[in-house]
CSV table of C-alpha atoms and ligand atoms in Angstrom, one decimal:
chain,number,residue,atom,x,y,z
A,1,UNK,CA,110.0,83.5,96.5
A,2,UNK,CA,110.2,79.8,96.5
A,3,UNK,CA,110.1,77.6,93.4
A,4,UNK,CA,107.8,74.7,93.9
A,5,UNK,CA,108.4,71.2,92.7
A,6,UNK,CA,105.6,70.8,90.3
A,7,UNK,CA,106.1,67.0,90.7
A,8,UNK,CA,103.9,67.5,93.7
A,9,UNK,CA,101.2,68.7,91.4
A,10,UNK,CA,101.2,65.8,88.9
A,11,UNK,CA,98.9,64.7,87.4
A,12,UNK,CA,97.1,68.0,88.0
A,13,UNK,CA,99.8,70.0,86.1
A,14,UNK,CA,102.0,68.0,83.7
A,15,UNK,CA,105.5,69.2,83.0
A,16,UNK,CA,105.7,72.7,81.5
A,17,UNK,CA,108.4,74.9,80.2
A,18,UNK,CA,108.8,78.6,81.0
A,19,UNK,CA,105.9,78.8,83.2
A,20,UNK,CA,107.0,80.5,86.5
A,21,UNK,CA,105.1,79.5,89.5
A,22,UNK,CA,106.2,80.6,93.0
A,23,UNK,CA,105.0,81.0,96.5
A,24,UNK,CA,105.5,84.4,98.1
A,25,UNK,CA,105.1,84.8,101.9
A,26,UNK,CA,103.4,87.8,103.4
A,27,UNK,CA,105.4,90.9,104.0
A,28,UNK,CA,102.7,92.7,105.9
A,29,UNK,CA,98.9,93.0,106.3
A,30,UNK,CA,97.9,96.6,106.9
A,31,UNK,CA,95.8,99.5,105.6
A,32,UNK,CA,98.2,100.7,103.0
A,33,UNK,CA,97.8,100.9,99.2
A,34,UNK,CA,100.9,102.2,97.4
A,35,UNK,CA,99.2,102.3,94.0
A,36,UNK,CA,95.7,103.8,94.7
A,37,UNK,CA,96.5,105.8,97.8
A,38,UNK,CA,100.2,106.5,97.7
A,39,UNK,CA,101.4,108.2,100.9
A,40,UNK,CA,98.0,107.9,102.6
A,41,UNK,CA,98.3,106.2,106.0
A,42,UNK,CA,96.0,104.5,106.6
A,43,UNK,CA,94.3,103.7,103.3
A,44,UNK,CA,90.6,103.0,103.3
A,45,UNK,CA,90.8,99.3,103.4
A,46,UNK,CA,93.1,96.5,104.4
A,47,UNK,CA,95.5,94.7,102.0
A,48,UNK,CA,98.0,91.9,102.2
A,49,UNK,CA,101.2,92.9,100.5
A,50,UNK,CA,103.7,90.3,99.4
A,51,UNK,CA,107.0,90.3,97.5
A,52,UNK,CA,110.5,91.6,97.6
A,53,UNK,CA,113.2,88.9,97.5
A,54,UNK,CA,115.9,87.2,95.4
A,55,UNK,CA,115.7,88.7,91.9
A,56,UNK,CA,112.1,89.7,92.1
A,57,UNK,CA,111.5,92.9,94.1
A,58,UNK,CA,108.0,93.3,92.7
A,59,UNK,CA,105.1,93.9,95.1
A,60,UNK,CA,101.8,92.0,94.7
A,61,UNK,CA,98.8,92.8,96.8
A,62,UNK,CA,95.1,91.9,97.3
A,63,UNK,CA,92.4,92.7,99.7
A,64,UNK,CA,92.1,90.6,102.9
A,65,UNK,CA,89.3,88.1,103.6
A,66,UNK,CA,87.2,88.2,106.8
A,67,UNK,CA,84.5,86.0,108.3
A,68,UNK,CA,81.4,87.7,109.7
A,69,UNK,CA,79.8,85.8,112.5
A,70,UNK,CA,76.0,85.9,112.8
A,71,UNK,CA,76.6,87.7,116.1
A,72,UNK,CA,78.1,90.7,114.2
A,73,UNK,CA,81.8,90.1,115.0
A,74,UNK,CA,84.5,89.7,112.3
A,75,UNK,CA,87.5,87.5,112.2
A,76,UNK,CA,90.4,87.4,109.6
A,77,UNK,CA,90.5,84.2,107.6
A,78,UNK,CA,94.0,82.6,107.8
A,79,UNK,CA,95.9,82.1,104.6
A,80,UNK,CA,97.8,78.9,103.9
A,81,UNK,CA,100.4,77.7,101.4
A,82,UNK,CA,99.1,76.4,98.1
A,83,UNK,CA,99.7,72.9,96.8
A,84,UNK,CA,103.5,72.5,96.6
A,85,UNK,CA,104.1,75.4,99.0
A,86,UNK,CA,102.9,74.0,102.3
A,87,UNK,CA,104.4,75.9,105.2
A,88,UNK,CA,104.4,79.3,103.5
A,89,UNK,CA,103.6,82.1,105.9
A,90,UNK,CA,100.3,83.3,104.4
A,91,UNK,CA,100.9,85.0,101.1
A,92,UNK,CA,100.0,83.7,97.7
A,93,UNK,CA,101.1,81.9,94.6
A,94,UNK,CA,102.3,84.0,91.7
A,95,UNK,CA,102.4,82.9,88.1
A,96,UNK,CA,104.0,84.4,85.1
A,97,UNK,CA,102.8,82.5,82.0
A,98,UNK,CA,103.6,82.6,78.3
A,99,UNK,CA,100.5,80.5,77.4
A,100,UNK,CA,97.6,79.2,79.3
A,101,UNK,CA,98.3,77.0,82.4
A,102,UNK,CA,97.1,73.9,80.5
A,103,UNK,CA,99.4,74.5,77.5
A,104,UNK,CA,102.4,72.6,78.6
A,105,UNK,CA,104.7,73.8,75.7
A,106,UNK,CA,104.7,77.5,76.7
A,107,UNK,CA,106.1,78.5,73.4
A,108,UNK,CA,104.5,81.9,72.7
A,109,UNK,CA,106.6,85.0,73.0
A,110,UNK,CA,105.8,87.6,75.6
A,111,UNK,CA,107.5,90.9,76.4
A,112,UNK,CA,108.4,91.3,80.1
A,113,UNK,CA,107.1,94.3,82.0
A,114,UNK,CA,109.4,97.3,82.1
A,115,UNK,CA,110.9,99.1,85.1
A,116,UNK,CA,108.3,101.4,86.6
A,117,UNK,CA,105.4,99.3,85.2
A,118,UNK,CA,102.4,98.9,87.5
A,119,UNK,CA,98.7,97.9,87.1
A,120,UNK,CA,95.7,96.9,89.0
A,121,UNK,CA,92.7,94.8,88.0
A,122,UNK,CA,89.3,94.5,89.5
A,123,UNK,CA,87.3,97.2,91.3
A,124,UNK,CA,86.9,97.2,95.1
A,125,UNK,CA,83.6,98.9,94.8
A,126,UNK,CA,81.9,96.4,92.5
A,127,UNK,CA,79.0,94.4,94.0
A,128,UNK,CA,77.2,92.8,91.0
A,129,UNK,CA,77.9,90.2,88.4
A,130,UNK,CA,77.1,92.7,85.6
A,131,UNK,CA,79.8,95.1,86.9
A,132,UNK,CA,82.4,92.3,87.5
A,133,UNK,CA,81.8,91.0,83.9
A,134,UNK,CA,84.1,93.9,82.8
A,135,UNK,CA,87.0,91.8,84.1
A,136,UNK,CA,87.8,88.4,82.9
A,137,UNK,CA,88.8,85.6,85.2
A,138,UNK,CA,88.7,87.1,88.7
A,139,UNK,CA,87.2,84.1,90.3
A,140,UNK,CA,87.0,81.7,93.3
A,141,UNK,CA,87.5,78.0,93.6
A,142,UNK,CA,85.7,76.2,96.4
A,143,UNK,CA,88.4,73.7,97.4
A,144,UNK,CA,87.0,70.2,98.1
A,145,UNK,CA,90.7,69.1,98.4
A,146,UNK,CA,93.8,71.2,98.0
A,147,UNK,CA,94.0,70.0,94.4
A,148,UNK,CA,90.5,71.2,93.3
A,149,UNK,CA,90.7,73.6,90.4
A,150,UNK,CA,87.2,73.6,88.9
A,151,UNK,CA,84.6,75.0,88.8
A,152,UNK,CA,85.4,78.7,89.3
A,153,UNK,CA,82.8,81.2,90.3
A,154,UNK,CA,82.8,85.0,90.1
A,155,UNK,CA,80.9,85.3,93.4
A,156,UNK,CA,82.0,83.9,96.8
A,157,UNK,CA,81.2,80.2,97.2
A,158,UNK,CA,77.7,79.8,98.7
A,159,UNK,CA,78.5,76.6,100.6
A,160,UNK,CA,81.3,75.5,103.0
A,161,UNK,CA,84.5,74.6,101.2
A,162,UNK,CA,86.1,71.7,103.0
A,163,UNK,CA,89.7,72.6,102.0
A,164,UNK,CA,89.3,76.3,101.8
A,165,UNK,CA,88.6,79.0,99.3
A,166,UNK,CA,91.1,79.9,96.6
A,167,UNK,CA,90.8,83.5,95.2
A,168,UNK,CA,92.2,83.7,91.6
A,169,UNK,CA,93.2,87.0,90.1
A,170,UNK,CA,94.3,87.0,86.5
A,171,UNK,CA,95.6,90.3,85.0
A,172,UNK,CA,95.2,91.6,81.4
A,173,UNK,CA,97.8,90.4,79.0
A,174,UNK,CA,98.1,93.2,76.4
A,175,UNK,CA,100.0,96.5,76.9
A,176,UNK,CA,99.9,99.7,74.9
A,177,UNK,CA,103.7,99.6,74.7
A,178,UNK,CA,104.1,103.2,75.9
A,179,UNK,CA,102.7,103.9,79.4
A,180,UNK,CA,104.1,102.3,82.5
A,181,UNK,CA,101.0,103.5,84.3
A,182,UNK,CA,97.8,105.5,83.7
A,183,UNK,CA,95.6,107.4,86.2
A,184,UNK,CA,93.2,104.5,86.6
A,185,UNK,CA,96.2,102.1,86.6
A,186,UNK,CA,94.3,100.0,84.0
A,187,UNK,CA,93.9,101.8,80.7
A,188,UNK,CA,97.5,101.0,79.6
A,189,UNK,CA,96.5,97.4,79.6
A,190,UNK,CA,93.8,95.4,77.8
A,191,UNK,CA,92.4,91.9,77.4
A,192,UNK,CA,92.9,90.1,74.0
A,193,UNK,CA,90.6,91.4,71.3
A,194,UNK,CA,88.9,88.1,71.0
A,195,UNK,CA,89.1,84.9,72.9
A,196,UNK,CA,91.5,84.8,75.9
A,197,UNK,CA,95.2,84.8,76.5
A,198,UNK,CA,94.9,81.0,77.0
A,199,UNK,CA,93.3,80.5,73.6
A,200,UNK,CA,96.0,82.7,71.9
A,201,UNK,CA,93.5,85.6,71.3
A,202,UNK,CA,95.2,88.5,69.5
A,203,UNK,CA,95.9,91.8,71.3
A,204,UNK,CA,93.9,94.8,70.1
A,205,UNK,CA,95.7,97.4,67.9
A,206,UNK,CA,95.5,99.9,70.8
A,207,UNK,CA,97.4,97.5,73.0
A,208,UNK,CA,99.6,95.5,70.7
A,209,UNK,CA,102.2,94.2,73.1
A,210,UNK,CA,101.6,90.7,74.5
A,211,UNK,CA,102.9,90.6,78.1
A,212,UNK,CA,103.1,87.6,80.5
A,213,UNK,CA,99.8,86.4,82.1
A,214,UNK,CA,100.3,87.4,85.7
A,215,UNK,CA,98.1,85.5,88.0
A,216,UNK,CA,97.7,85.3,91.8
A,217,UNK,CA,96.2,82.4,93.8
A,218,UNK,CA,95.5,83.0,97.5
A,219,UNK,CA,94.3,80.1,99.6
A,220,UNK,CA,92.2,80.9,102.6
A,221,UNK,CA,91.8,78.3,105.3
A,222,UNK,CA,88.1,78.5,106.1
A,223,UNK,CA,88.0,75.3,108.3
A,224,UNK,CA,87.2,77.0,111.6
A,225,UNK,CA,84.3,78.9,109.9
A,226,UNK,CA,82.7,76.1,108.1
A,227,UNK,CA,80.1,75.4,110.8
A,228,UNK,CA,77.0,77.0,109.3
A,229,UNK,CA,75.4,77.6,112.6
A,230,UNK,CA,77.8,80.6,112.9
A,231,UNK,CA,76.8,82.0,109.4
A,232,UNK,CA,74.6,85.0,109.1
A,233,UNK,CA,71.0,84.5,108.0
A,234,UNK,CA,71.8,86.6,105.0
A,235,UNK,CA,73.9,83.9,103.4
A,236,UNK,CA,77.6,83.1,103.0
A,237,UNK,CA,79.7,84.7,105.7
A,238,UNK,CA,82.9,85.9,103.9
A,239,UNK,CA,83.6,89.6,103.3
A,240,UNK,CA,86.5,91.4,101.6
A,241,UNK,CA,88.3,94.0,103.7
A,242,UNK,CA,86.6,96.8,101.7
A,243,UNK,CA,83.2,95.6,102.9
A,244,UNK,CA,82.2,93.4,99.9
A,245,UNK,CA,80.0,90.4,100.8
A,246,UNK,CA,79.4,89.4,97.2
A,247,UNK,CA,83.0,88.6,96.0
A,248,UNK,CA,82.6,90.8,92.9
A,249,UNK,CA,84.9,93.4,94.4
A,250,UNK,CA,88.0,91.2,94.3
A,251,UNK,CA,91.0,93.0,93.0
A,252,UNK,CA,94.8,92.7,92.7
A,253,UNK,CA,97.7,95.1,92.3
A,254,UNK,CA,101.1,94.8,90.8
A,255,UNK,CA,104.2,96.9,90.9
A,256,UNK,CA,107.0,95.5,88.7
A,257,UNK,CA,110.4,95.1,90.4
A,258,UNK,CA,112.4,92.4,88.8
A,259,UNK,CA,116.2,93.1,88.7
A,260,UNK,CA,117.5,94.0,85.3
A,261,UNK,CA,116.2,91.7,82.6
A,262,UNK,CA,115.8,88.7,84.9
A,263,UNK,CA,112.1,88.3,84.0
A,264,UNK,CA,112.6,88.6,80.3
A,265,UNK,CA,115.5,86.1,80.5
A,266,UNK,CA,113.3,83.7,82.5
A,267,UNK,CA,110.4,84.0,80.1
A,268,UNK,CA,112.7,83.5,77.1
A,269,UNK,CA,114.5,80.4,78.4
A,270,UNK,CA,112.3,77.3,78.6
A,271,UNK,CA,112.6,76.1,82.1
A,272,UNK,CA,110.7,73.8,84.4
A,273,UNK,CA,109.9,75.9,87.5
A,274,UNK,CA,113.4,75.6,88.9
A,275,UNK,CA,114.6,78.0,86.3
A,276,UNK,CA,118.4,78.0,85.9
A,277,UNK,CA,118.4,81.7,85.2
A,278,UNK,CA,116.9,82.5,88.5
A,279,UNK,CA,117.8,82.0,92.2
A,280,UNK,CA,115.6,80.1,94.6
A,281,UNK,CA,114.9,80.5,98.3
A,282,UNK,CA,113.8,78.1,100.9
A,283,UNK,CA,110.3,78.4,102.5
A,284,UNK,CA,112.0,79.1,105.8
A,285,UNK,CA,114.2,81.9,104.4
A,286,UNK,CA,111.2,83.3,102.7
A,287,UNK,CA,109.1,83.3,105.8
A,288,UNK,CA,111.7,85.4,107.6
A,289,UNK,CA,111.0,88.2,105.3
A,290,UNK,CA,108.4,90.6,106.7
A,291,UNK,CA,107.9,94.3,107.1
A,292,UNK,CA,106.9,95.9,110.4
A,293,UNK,CA,103.3,97.1,110.6
A,294,UNK,CA,103.3,100.9,110.2
A,295,UNK,CA,99.5,101.5,110.8
A,296,UNK,CA,99.2,99.9,114.2
A,297,UNK,CA,95.6,98.8,114.5
A,298,UNK,CA,94.1,95.4,115.5
A,299,UNK,CA,93.4,93.2,112.5
A,300,UNK,CA,93.2,89.8,114.3
A,301,UNK,CA,91.0,88.3,116.9
A,302,UNK,CA,87.3,88.9,117.0
A,303,UNK,CA,86.6,92.5,115.9
A,304,UNK,CA,83.5,94.7,116.2
A,305,UNK,CA,84.0,96.1,112.7
A,306,UNK,CA,86.3,95.6,109.7
A,307,UNK,CA,89.6,97.6,110.0
A,308,UNK,CA,88.8,101.1,108.9
A,309,UNK,CA,85.1,100.3,108.9
A,310,UNK,CA,85.2,100.9,105.1
A,311,UNK,CA,81.5,100.9,104.3
A,312,UNK,CA,80.1,101.5,107.8
A,313,UNK,CA,79.2,97.8,107.7
A,314,UNK,CA,77.3,96.3,110.6
A,315,UNK,CA,75.2,93.2,110.3
B,1,NAG,C1,80.7,86.3,118.5
B,1,NAG,O1,81.2,84.9,118.6
B,1,NAG,C2,82.6,84.8,118.8
B,1,NAG,C3,82.9,83.3,118.7
B,1,NAG,O2,82.2,82.6,119.6
B,1,NAG,C4,82.9,85.4,120.1
B,1,NAG,O3,84.3,85.3,120.4
B,1,NAG,C5,82.6,86.9,120.0
B,1,NAG,O4,82.9,87.5,121.2
B,1,NAG,C6,81.1,87.0,119.7
B,1,NAG,N1,80.8,88.5,119.5
B,1,NAG,C7,79.8,89.0,120.1
B,1,NAG,C8,79.5,90.5,119.8
B,1,NAG,O5,79.1,88.4,120.9
B,2,NAG,C1,93.3,75.1,108.9
B,2,NAG,O1,92.6,75.5,110.0
B,2,NAG,C2,92.3,74.4,110.9
B,2,NAG,C3,91.4,75.0,112.0
B,2,NAG,O2,91.9,76.1,112.6
B,2,NAG,C4,93.6,73.9,111.4
B,2,NAG,O3,93.3,72.8,112.3
B,2,NAG,C5,94.4,73.4,110.2
B,2,NAG,O4,95.7,72.9,110.7
B,2,NAG,C6,94.6,74.5,109.2
B,2,NAG,N1,95.3,74.0,108.0
B,2,NAG,C7,96.5,74.3,107.7
B,2,NAG,C8,97.0,73.7,106.4
B,2,NAG,O5,97.2,75.2,108.3
């Protein structure tokens, strides 16, 4: 992980305390899913898996974005470092928050996740807005510049985005306080009873423990695909690796792996990104961290079908 200088973000994000924001490079992109399909090689669809360094040995993963050309071929969309993390090898930005991003005080108490905790949010099979409404704040930002943050949509952007597409995945923020995991990897977590985490909405009685707001931002460099003469007649050209052309099937997975009480200490001690309780890593050291591919199938270049051909998709 690498702590960014948030100075690069001003005035977008004013000084904050105890809001952790770091870039994580990519460990591997392959058809594995340690949470939903443990031990299955390959899993039905492709994921990018990041994490595993310094004091944070957690794993974070999402689906992988492809472009579908009107001629029927697919090409993986390259990922780029977010604002403040330029030069990161793919990967994403991970946040742990005590209050909403715009609340610069970050004063609320949260209980850090416990060893063995894991969760997922989103449903890879969803294809409609009505289904996706079950989840709050799994969205996209059509980047006009790298600093664009609004508006967010639940579906893929419908027009070319000059500075790329940012996929935002925010996890639920209330925990039942008992189960580290549940069969659907979700029922042990819940959204606030009313309002949102950002607005200080209370946790429901069933899930009374307020945990950090975990959020992923992944920036996809769509530049080479923005020429609409290459887009299919059906509409926007991007598709998740599980075969979702709507964007409603975005999902994120998390396996907690912080050393000892490092996350709780970090959340409890007001800090400004370069948190004194935590170690930092340079972008170049971080980029050296990768895991060999253990599936061994082409995922790059022009492909006739998505890896694993998850939904038998052909244009
Ligand atoms: C589709 O277009 C791309 C880019 O020009 C090309 O590389 C690829 O071979 C084409 N695929 C087919 C099936 O013609
Ligand atoms: C985005 O992709 C374009 C086209 O391939 C490339 O020229 C540009 O350098 C990329 N941007 C970054 C930040 O890597």
